[in-house]
PDB file of C-alpha atoms in Angstrom:
ATOM      1  CA  ASP A   1       9.654  19.694   3.025  1.00 52.00           C
ATOM      2  CA  THR A   2      11.501  16.561   2.081  1.00 61.00           C
ATOM      3  CA  GLU A   3      15.239  16.400   2.022  1.00 90.00           C
ATOM      4  CA  VAL A   4      15.360  14.110  -0.880  1.00 96.00           C
ATOM      5  CA  THR A   5      14.329  15.766  -4.079  1.00 96.00           C
ATOM      6  CA  GLN A   6      13.022  13.876  -7.088  1.00 97.00           C
ATOM      7  CA  THR A   7      12.386  15.170 -10.572  1.00 97.00           C
ATOM      8  CA  PRO A   8      10.244  15.275 -12.397  1.00 97.00           C
ATOM      9  CA  LYS A   9       7.052  14.877 -10.325  1.00 96.00           C
ATOM     10  CA  HIS A  10       5.066  13.397 -13.193  1.00 97.00           C
ATOM     11  CA  LEU A  11       6.266  11.695 -16.364  1.00 97.00           C
ATOM     12  CA  VAL A  12       4.312  10.353 -19.336  1.00 96.00           C
ATOM     13  CA  MET A  13       6.389   8.429 -21.927  1.00 94.00           C
ATOM     14  CA  GLY A  14       5.754   6.165 -24.804  1.00 92.00           C
ATOM     15  CA  MET A  15       7.169   2.629 -25.070  1.00 91.00           C
ATOM     16  CA  THR A  16       9.896   3.753 -27.411  1.00 90.00           C
ATOM     17  CA  ASN A  17      11.074   6.694 -25.426  1.00 90.00           C
ATOM     18  CA  LYS A  18      14.219   7.112 -23.434  1.00 95.00           C
ATOM     19  CA  LYS A  19      13.860   9.209 -20.206  1.00 96.00           C
ATOM     20  CA  SER A  20      15.668   9.670 -16.955  1.00 97.00           C
ATOM     21  CA  LEU A  21      14.492  10.095 -13.334  1.00 98.00           C
ATOM     22  CA  LYS A  22      16.613  12.160 -10.995  1.00 98.00           C
ATOM     23  CA  CYS A  23      17.152  12.105  -7.296  1.00 98.00           C
ATOM     24  CA  GLU A  24      19.310  14.396  -5.185  1.00 98.00           C
ATOM     25  CA  GLN A  25      20.042  14.492  -1.376  1.00 97.00           C
ATOM     26  CA  HIS A  26      22.338  16.768   0.709  1.00 91.00           C
ATOM     27  CA  MET A  27      22.193  14.884   3.872  1.00 91.00           C
ATOM     28  CA  GLY A  28      25.648  13.205   3.583  1.00 90.00           C
ATOM     29  CA  HIS A  29      24.018   9.759   3.282  1.00 91.00           C
ATOM     30  CA  ARG A  30      26.156   7.272   1.394  1.00 91.00           C
ATOM     31  CA  ALA A  31      23.423   4.758   0.635  1.00 91.00           C
ATOM     32  CA  MET A  32      20.726   5.532  -2.027  1.00 94.00           C
ATOM     33  CA  TYR A  33      17.757   3.499  -3.191  1.00 95.00           C
ATOM     34  CA  TRP A  34      15.261   3.136  -5.930  1.00 97.00           C
ATOM     35  CA  TYR A  35      11.794   1.687  -5.023  1.00 96.00           C
ATOM     36  CA  LYS A  36       8.849   1.026  -7.275  1.00 97.00           C
ATOM     37  CA  GLN A  37       5.354   1.441  -5.742  1.00 95.00           C
ATOM     38  CA  LYS A  38       2.185   0.242  -7.624  1.00 95.00           C
ATOM     39  CA  ALA A  39      -1.205   1.556  -6.369  1.00 90.00           C
ATOM     40  CA  LYS A  40      -2.291   0.248  -2.969  1.00 87.00           C
ATOM     41  CA  LYS A  41       0.845  -1.707  -2.673  1.00 92.00           C
ATOM     42  CA  PRO A  42       4.064  -1.328  -0.424  1.00 93.00           C
ATOM     43  CA  PRO A  43       7.293  -0.016  -2.005  1.00 93.00           C
ATOM     44  CA  GLU A  44       9.289  -2.692  -3.758  1.00 94.00           C
ATOM     45  CA  LEU A  45      13.059  -2.424  -3.674  1.00 93.00           C
ATOM     46  CA  MET A  46      14.863  -2.193  -7.074  1.00 96.00           C
ATOM     47  CA  PHE A  47      18.372  -1.036  -6.616  1.00 95.00           C
ATOM     48  CA  VAL A  48      20.780  -0.030  -3.716  1.00 93.00           C
ATOM     49  CA  TYR A  49      23.891   1.968  -4.115  1.00 94.00           C
ATOM     50  CA  SER A  50      26.520   2.202  -1.328  1.00 91.00           C
ATOM     51  CA  TYR A  51      29.439   4.555  -1.697  1.00 92.00           C
ATOM     52  CA  GLU A  52      28.334   5.140  -5.294  1.00 95.00           C
ATOM     53  CA  LYS A  53      28.683   1.433  -6.103  1.00 95.00           C
ATOM     54  CA  LEU A  54      25.746  -0.753  -7.011  1.00 95.00           C
ATOM     55  CA  SER A  55      25.236  -3.171  -4.154  1.00 91.00           C
ATOM     56  CA  ILE A  56      21.895  -4.634  -4.732  1.00 89.00           C
ATOM     57  CA  ASN A  57      19.927  -5.185  -7.951  1.00 93.00           C
ATOM     58  CA  GLU A  58      16.676  -7.040  -7.182  1.00 92.00           C
ATOM     59  CA  SER A  59      16.541  -8.743 -10.544  1.00 92.00           C
ATOM     60  CA  VAL A  60      15.223  -5.718 -12.234  1.00 96.00           C
ATOM     61  CA  PRO A  61      14.726  -5.835 -16.047  1.00 96.00           C
ATOM     62  CA  SER A  62      17.452  -4.322 -18.041  1.00 96.00           C
ATOM     63  CA  ARG A  63      15.084  -1.523 -19.362  1.00 96.00           C
ATOM     64  CA  PHE A  64      15.714   0.093 -15.996  1.00 98.00           C
ATOM     65  CA  SER A  65      19.319   1.363 -15.714  1.00 98.00           C
ATOM     66  CA  PRO A  66      20.503   2.989 -12.522  1.00 98.00           C
ATOM     67  CA  GLU A  67      23.368   5.445 -12.270  1.00 98.00           C
ATOM     68  CA  CYS A  68      25.152   7.049  -9.231  1.00 97.00           C
ATOM     69  CA  PRO A  69      27.321   9.818 -10.498  1.00 96.00           C
ATOM     70  CA  ASN A  70      28.339  11.042  -7.085  1.00 94.00           C
ATOM     71  CA  SER A  71      27.444  10.683  -3.518  1.00 91.00           C
ATOM     72  CA  SER A  72      24.448  13.218  -3.750  1.00 96.00           C
ATOM     73  CA  LEU A  73      22.880  12.119  -7.095  1.00 97.00           C
ATOM     74  CA  LEU A  74      21.075   9.100  -8.287  1.00 98.00           C
ATOM     75  CA  ASN A  75      19.470   8.625 -11.738  1.00 98.00           C
ATOM     76  CA  LEU A  76      17.209   5.947 -13.145  1.00 98.00           C
ATOM     77  CA  HIS A  77      17.464   5.706 -16.892  1.00 98.00           C
ATOM     78  CA  LEU A  78      14.346   4.334 -18.679  1.00 97.00           C
ATOM     79  CA  HIS A  79      14.176   2.756 -22.076  1.00 95.00           C
ATOM     80  CA  ALA A  80      11.617   0.607 -23.892  1.00 94.00           C
ATOM     81  CA  LEU A  81       9.314   0.403 -20.905  1.00 94.00           C
ATOM     82  CA  GLN A  82       5.979  -1.338 -20.876  1.00 95.00           C
ATOM     83  CA  PRO A  83       2.563  -0.040 -19.670  1.00 95.00           C
ATOM     84  CA  GLU A  84       2.880  -2.305 -16.596  1.00 96.00           C
ATOM     85  CA  ASP A  85       5.933  -0.362 -15.483  1.00 97.00           C
ATOM     86  CA  SER A  86       3.560   2.544 -14.711  1.00 97.00           C
ATOM     87  CA  ALA A  87       4.076   3.282 -10.983  1.00 97.00           C
ATOM     88  CA  LEU A  88       5.385   5.724  -8.476  1.00 96.00           C
ATOM     89  CA  TYR A  89       9.078   5.548  -8.354  1.00 97.00           C
ATOM     90  CA  LEU A  90      10.655   6.509  -5.091  1.00 96.00           C
ATOM     91  CA  CYS A  91      14.125   7.450  -4.186  1.00 97.00           C
ATOM     92  CA  ALA A  92      15.431   7.105  -0.769  1.00 95.00           C
ATOM     93  CA  SER A  93      18.766   7.540   1.042  1.00 94.00           C
ATOM     94  CA  SER A  94      20.220   6.515   4.413  1.00 90.00           C
ATOM     95  CA  GLN A  95      23.339   6.343   6.487  1.00 86.00           C
ATOM     96  CA  VAL A  96      25.514   3.260   6.248  1.00 80.00           C
ATOM     97  CA  GLY A  97      27.294   3.409   9.555  1.00 65.00           C
ATOM     98  CA  ASP A  98      24.962   0.921  11.086  1.00 62.00           C
ATOM     99  CA  LYS A  99      23.529  -1.166   8.241  1.00 53.00           C
ATOM    100  CA  PHE A 100      20.419  -2.413   9.888  1.00 57.00           C
ATOM    101  CA  SER A 101      19.088   0.459  11.835  1.00 71.00           C
ATOM    102  CA  SER A 102      19.376   3.558   9.688  1.00 81.00           C
ATOM    103  CA  PRO A 103      15.964   4.728   8.606  1.00 86.00           C
ATOM    104  CA  LEU A 104      15.168   5.487   5.050  1.00 90.00           C
ATOM    105  CA  HIS A 105      14.594   9.132   3.932  1.00 93.00           C
ATOM    106  CA  PHE A 106      12.224   9.128   0.952  1.00 95.00           C
ATOM    107  CA  GLY A 107      11.606  11.654  -1.775  1.00 95.00           C
ATOM    108  CA  ASN A 108       8.097  12.387  -2.986  1.00 94.00           C
ATOM    109  CA  GLY A 109       8.438  10.245  -5.915  1.00 96.00           C
ATOM    110  CA  THR A 110       8.008  10.405  -9.686  1.00 97.00           C
ATOM    111  CA  ARG A 111       4.659   9.357 -10.993  1.00 96.00           C
ATOM    112  CA  LEU A 112       5.394   7.594 -14.245  1.00 97.00           C
ATOM    113  CA  THR A 113       2.891   6.620 -16.882  1.00 96.00           C
ATOM    114  CA  VAL A 114       3.852   4.477 -19.841  1.00 96.00           C
ATOM    115  CA  THR A 115       1.522   4.790 -22.887  1.00 93.00           C
TER     116      THR A 115
ATOM    117  CA  ALA B   1      14.044 -14.620   6.219  1.00 72.00           C
ATOM    118  CA  GLN B   2      11.993 -11.737   7.499  1.00 80.00           C
ATOM    119  CA  SER B   3       8.376 -10.772   6.921  1.00 87.00           C
ATOM    120  CA  VAL B   4       5.858  -8.297   8.163  1.00 92.00           C
ATOM    121  CA  THR B   5       2.083  -8.803   8.507  1.00 95.00           C
ATOM    122  CA  GLN B   6      -0.364  -5.826   8.876  1.00 96.00           C
ATOM    123  CA  LEU B   7      -3.485  -7.346   9.924  1.00 91.00           C
ATOM    124  CA  ASP B   8      -5.861  -4.602   8.826  1.00 94.00           C
ATOM    125  CA  SER B   9      -5.950  -3.170   5.259  1.00 94.00           C
ATOM    126  CA  GLN B  10      -8.279  -0.258   6.309  1.00 96.00           C
ATOM    127  CA  VAL B  11      -9.172   1.272   9.746  1.00 97.00           C
ATOM    128  CA  PRO B  12     -11.965   3.810   9.889  1.00 97.00           C
ATOM    129  CA  VAL B  13     -11.947   5.837  13.124  1.00 98.00           C
ATOM    130  CA  PHE B  14     -13.862   8.848  14.277  1.00 98.00           C
ATOM    131  CA  GLU B  15     -11.872  12.013  14.949  1.00 97.00           C
ATOM    132  CA  GLU B  16     -10.452  12.386  18.548  1.00 97.00           C
ATOM    133  CA  ALA B  17     -10.956   8.617  19.149  1.00 98.00           C
ATOM    134  CA  PRO B  18      -7.982   6.363  19.882  1.00 98.00           C
ATOM    135  CA  VAL B  19      -6.485   4.009  17.224  1.00 98.00           C
ATOM    136  CA  GLU B  20      -4.345   1.050  17.122  1.00 98.00           C
ATOM    137  CA  LEU B  21      -2.745  -0.273  13.804  1.00 98.00           C
ATOM    138  CA  ARG B  22      -1.555  -3.818  14.130  1.00 97.00           C
ATOM    139  CA  CYS B  23       1.810  -5.226  12.893  1.00 97.00           C
ATOM    140  CA  ASN B  24       3.287  -8.625  13.448  1.00 95.00           C
ATOM    141  CA  TYR B  25       6.854  -9.636  12.180  1.00 92.00           C
ATOM    142  CA  SER B  26       8.789 -12.736  11.798  1.00 87.00           C
ATOM    143  CA  SER B  27      12.481 -12.984  11.773  1.00 76.00           C
ATOM    144  CA  SER B  28      15.122 -15.567  12.724  1.00 69.00           C
ATOM    145  CA  VAL B  29      17.477 -12.947  14.004  1.00 73.00           C
ATOM    146  CA  SER B  30      17.367  -9.720  15.905  1.00 74.00           C
ATOM    147  CA  VAL B  31      15.087  -7.122  14.291  1.00 81.00           C
ATOM    148  CA  TYR B  32      14.962  -3.384  13.695  1.00 87.00           C
ATOM    149  CA  LEU B  33      11.358  -2.174  13.289  1.00 91.00           C
ATOM    150  CA  PHE B  34       9.958   0.911  11.746  1.00 94.00           C
ATOM    151  CA  TRP B  35       6.571   2.634  11.125  1.00 97.00           C
ATOM    152  CA  TYR B  36       6.451   4.942   8.022  1.00 96.00           C
ATOM    153  CA  VAL B  37       3.414   7.092   6.969  1.00 97.00           C
ATOM    154  CA  GLN B  38       2.561   8.007   3.432  1.00 96.00           C
ATOM    155  CA  TYR B  39       0.211  10.887   2.706  1.00 94.00           C
ATOM    156  CA  PRO B  40      -1.438  11.107  -0.809  1.00 89.00           C
ATOM    157  CA  ASN B  41       0.882  11.683  -3.694  1.00 84.00           C
ATOM    158  CA  GLN B  42       3.953  11.829  -1.298  1.00 89.00           C
ATOM    159  CA  GLY B  43       6.824   9.618  -0.383  1.00 91.00           C
ATOM    160  CA  LEU B  44       7.142   7.712   2.977  1.00 94.00           C
ATOM    161  CA  GLN B  45       8.137   9.544   6.143  1.00 94.00           C
ATOM    162  CA  LEU B  46       9.457   7.828   9.257  1.00 94.00           C
ATOM    163  CA  LEU B  47       7.120   7.896  12.258  1.00 96.00           C
ATOM    164  CA  LEU B  48       9.196   5.974  14.709  1.00 95.00           C
ATOM    165  CA  LYS B  49      11.628   3.193  14.973  1.00 92.00           C
ATOM    166  CA  TYR B  50      12.625   0.430  17.393  1.00 90.00           C
ATOM    167  CA  LEU B  51      16.336  -0.536  17.618  1.00 84.00           C
ATOM    168  CA  SER B  52      16.809  -1.618  21.169  1.00 80.00           C
ATOM    169  CA  GLY B  53      16.199  -0.635  24.732  1.00 82.00           C
ATOM    170  CA  SER B  54      12.828   0.638  25.982  1.00 84.00           C
ATOM    171  CA  THR B  55      10.000  -1.319  24.332  1.00 89.00           C
ATOM    172  CA  LEU B  56       7.696   1.768  24.143  1.00 94.00           C
ATOM    173  CA  VAL B  57       8.844   3.993  21.476  1.00 95.00           C
ATOM    174  CA  LYS B  58       7.571   7.427  20.846  1.00 95.00           C
ATOM    175  CA  GLY B  59       7.431   9.073  17.440  1.00 95.00           C
ATOM    176  CA  ILE B  60       6.250  12.187  15.656  1.00 94.00           C
ATOM    177  CA  ASN B  61       2.656  13.483  15.559  1.00 93.00           C
ATOM    178  CA  GLY B  62       1.714  11.886  18.849  1.00 96.00           C
ATOM    179  CA  PHE B  63       2.166   8.294  17.711  1.00 97.00           C
ATOM    180  CA  GLU B  64       3.839   5.535  19.759  1.00 97.00           C
ATOM    181  CA  ALA B  65       4.441   1.783  19.302  1.00 97.00           C
ATOM    182  CA  GLU B  66       5.198  -0.947  21.578  1.00 95.00           C
ATOM    183  CA  PHE B  67       7.611  -3.839  20.808  1.00 93.00           C
ATOM    184  CA  ASN B  68       6.503  -7.142  22.104  1.00 92.00           C
ATOM    185  CA  LYS B  69       9.072  -9.788  21.543  1.00 89.00           C
ATOM    186  CA  SER B  70       7.065 -12.608  22.863  1.00 90.00           C
ATOM    187  CA  GLN B  71       4.112 -11.844  20.562  1.00 92.00           C
ATOM    188  CA  THR B  72       6.419 -10.632  17.712  1.00 92.00           C
ATOM    189  CA  SER B  73       4.265  -7.518  17.433  1.00 94.00           C
ATOM    190  CA  PHE B  74       4.963  -3.801  16.965  1.00 96.00           C
ATOM    191  CA  HIS B  75       1.560  -2.201  17.085  1.00 97.00           C
ATOM    192  CA  LEU B  76       1.162   1.549  16.498  1.00 98.00           C
ATOM    193  CA  ARG B  77      -1.117   3.647  18.630  1.00 98.00           C
ATOM    194  CA  LYS B  78      -2.511   7.234  18.983  1.00 98.00           C
ATOM    195  CA  PRO B  79      -4.748   8.264  21.905  1.00 97.00           C
ATOM    196  CA  SER B  80      -6.720  10.754  19.818  1.00 97.00           C
ATOM    197  CA  VAL B  81      -6.484  10.969  16.027  1.00 97.00           C
ATOM    198  CA  HIS B  82      -7.008  14.081  13.789  1.00 97.00           C
ATOM    199  CA  ILE B  83      -8.298  14.477  10.305  1.00 97.00           C
ATOM    200  CA  SER B  84      -4.732  15.130   9.266  1.00 96.00           C
ATOM    201  CA  ASP B  85      -3.704  11.642  10.345  1.00 97.00           C
ATOM    202  CA  THR B  86      -5.583  10.176   7.307  1.00 97.00           C
ATOM    203  CA  ALA B  87      -2.878   8.322   5.405  1.00 97.00           C
ATOM    204  CA  GLU B  88      -1.361   4.979   4.627  1.00 97.00           C
ATOM    205  CA  TYR B  89       0.788   3.482   7.379  1.00 98.00           C
ATOM    206  CA  PHE B  90       3.532   0.919   6.710  1.00 97.00           C
ATOM    207  CA  CYS B  91       5.168  -1.269   9.121  1.00 96.00           C
ATOM    208  CA  ALA B  92       8.675  -2.303   8.159  1.00 93.00           C
ATOM    209  CA  VAL B  93      11.339  -4.660   9.388  1.00 90.00           C
ATOM    210  CA  ASN B  94      15.157  -4.834   8.691  1.00 83.00           C
ATOM    211  CA  SER B  95      17.021  -7.927   9.681  1.00 68.00           C
ATOM    212  CA  GLY B  96      18.185  -9.362   6.424  1.00 55.00           C
ATOM    213  CA  GLY B  97      21.336  -7.500   5.993  1.00 57.00           C
ATOM    214  CA  TYR B  98      22.326  -4.433   4.089  1.00 55.00           C
ATOM    215  CA  GLN B  99      19.325  -2.305   4.099  1.00 69.00           C
ATOM    216  CA  LYS B 100      16.899  -4.830   2.719  1.00 79.00           C
ATOM    217  CA  VAL B 101      13.926  -3.481   4.326  1.00 86.00           C
ATOM    218  CA  THR B 102      10.643  -5.402   4.058  1.00 87.00           C
ATOM    219  CA  PHE B 103       7.458  -3.439   4.260  1.00 92.00           C
ATOM    220  CA  GLY B 104       3.918  -4.702   5.206  1.00 94.00           C
ATOM    221  CA  ILE B 105       1.118  -4.109   2.790  1.00 95.00           C
ATOM    222  CA  GLY B 106       0.050  -1.000   4.591  1.00 96.00           C
ATOM    223  CA  THR B 107      -3.023   0.064   6.590  1.00 97.00           C
ATOM    224  CA  LYS B 108      -5.119   2.860   5.395  1.00 97.00           C
ATOM    225  CA  LEU B 109      -6.170   5.035   8.358  1.00 97.00           C
ATOM    226  CA  GLN B 110      -9.399   6.935   7.558  1.00 97.00           C
ATOM    227  CA  VAL B 111     -10.292   9.552  10.097  1.00 97.00           C
ATOM    228  CA  ILE B 112     -14.027  10.365  10.008  1.00 97.00           C
ATOM    229  CA  PRO B 113     -15.050  13.901  11.111  1.00 95.00           C
TER     230      PRO B 113
END
């Protein structure tokens, strides 16, 4: 069982909808991440939060809006998405004590389909 | 800058045979190297990591990897594979600062009964 929980597992939304993806971890990690993974591709980093503050935004379009309400929760708010945004969205967490060596702990992802 | 090259996109292997999945990296500074596995419809799971010390690293599920600085490689090996090892394997490097992990394109290991 994964220690990073993502909901929902599947999401189908229209281009005019607003929806949110949720991620929760209880490992005491203070860094949390959103990755996007297209089929047969590696994960691509979108956002990094450290101590609940946004530290990295990889030039992600504004139709994706991250939020970190507390150290255990991470949300990704979606609005006016395009069909090409359909992908597996992965949440991950890690320790921040040693910036370079802490492995990532991934959730099982949300499979998003934009129609 | 850092990058990872996984030389094989697919590796078919018969059950109980040995396997090696190849990974080469480039970085101008010290590196931390990882192998992750992704089973269908799941997230990524850490198999093993190299941070420092012994160049032979043992991981979960009987996998091991050897760090070779002179060849800038970090190949993953298993002496005898099982059907359940069928999955996508990603090599990853972190040397760019603040958790900017770079993943390789992945190698699909297909174990044939």
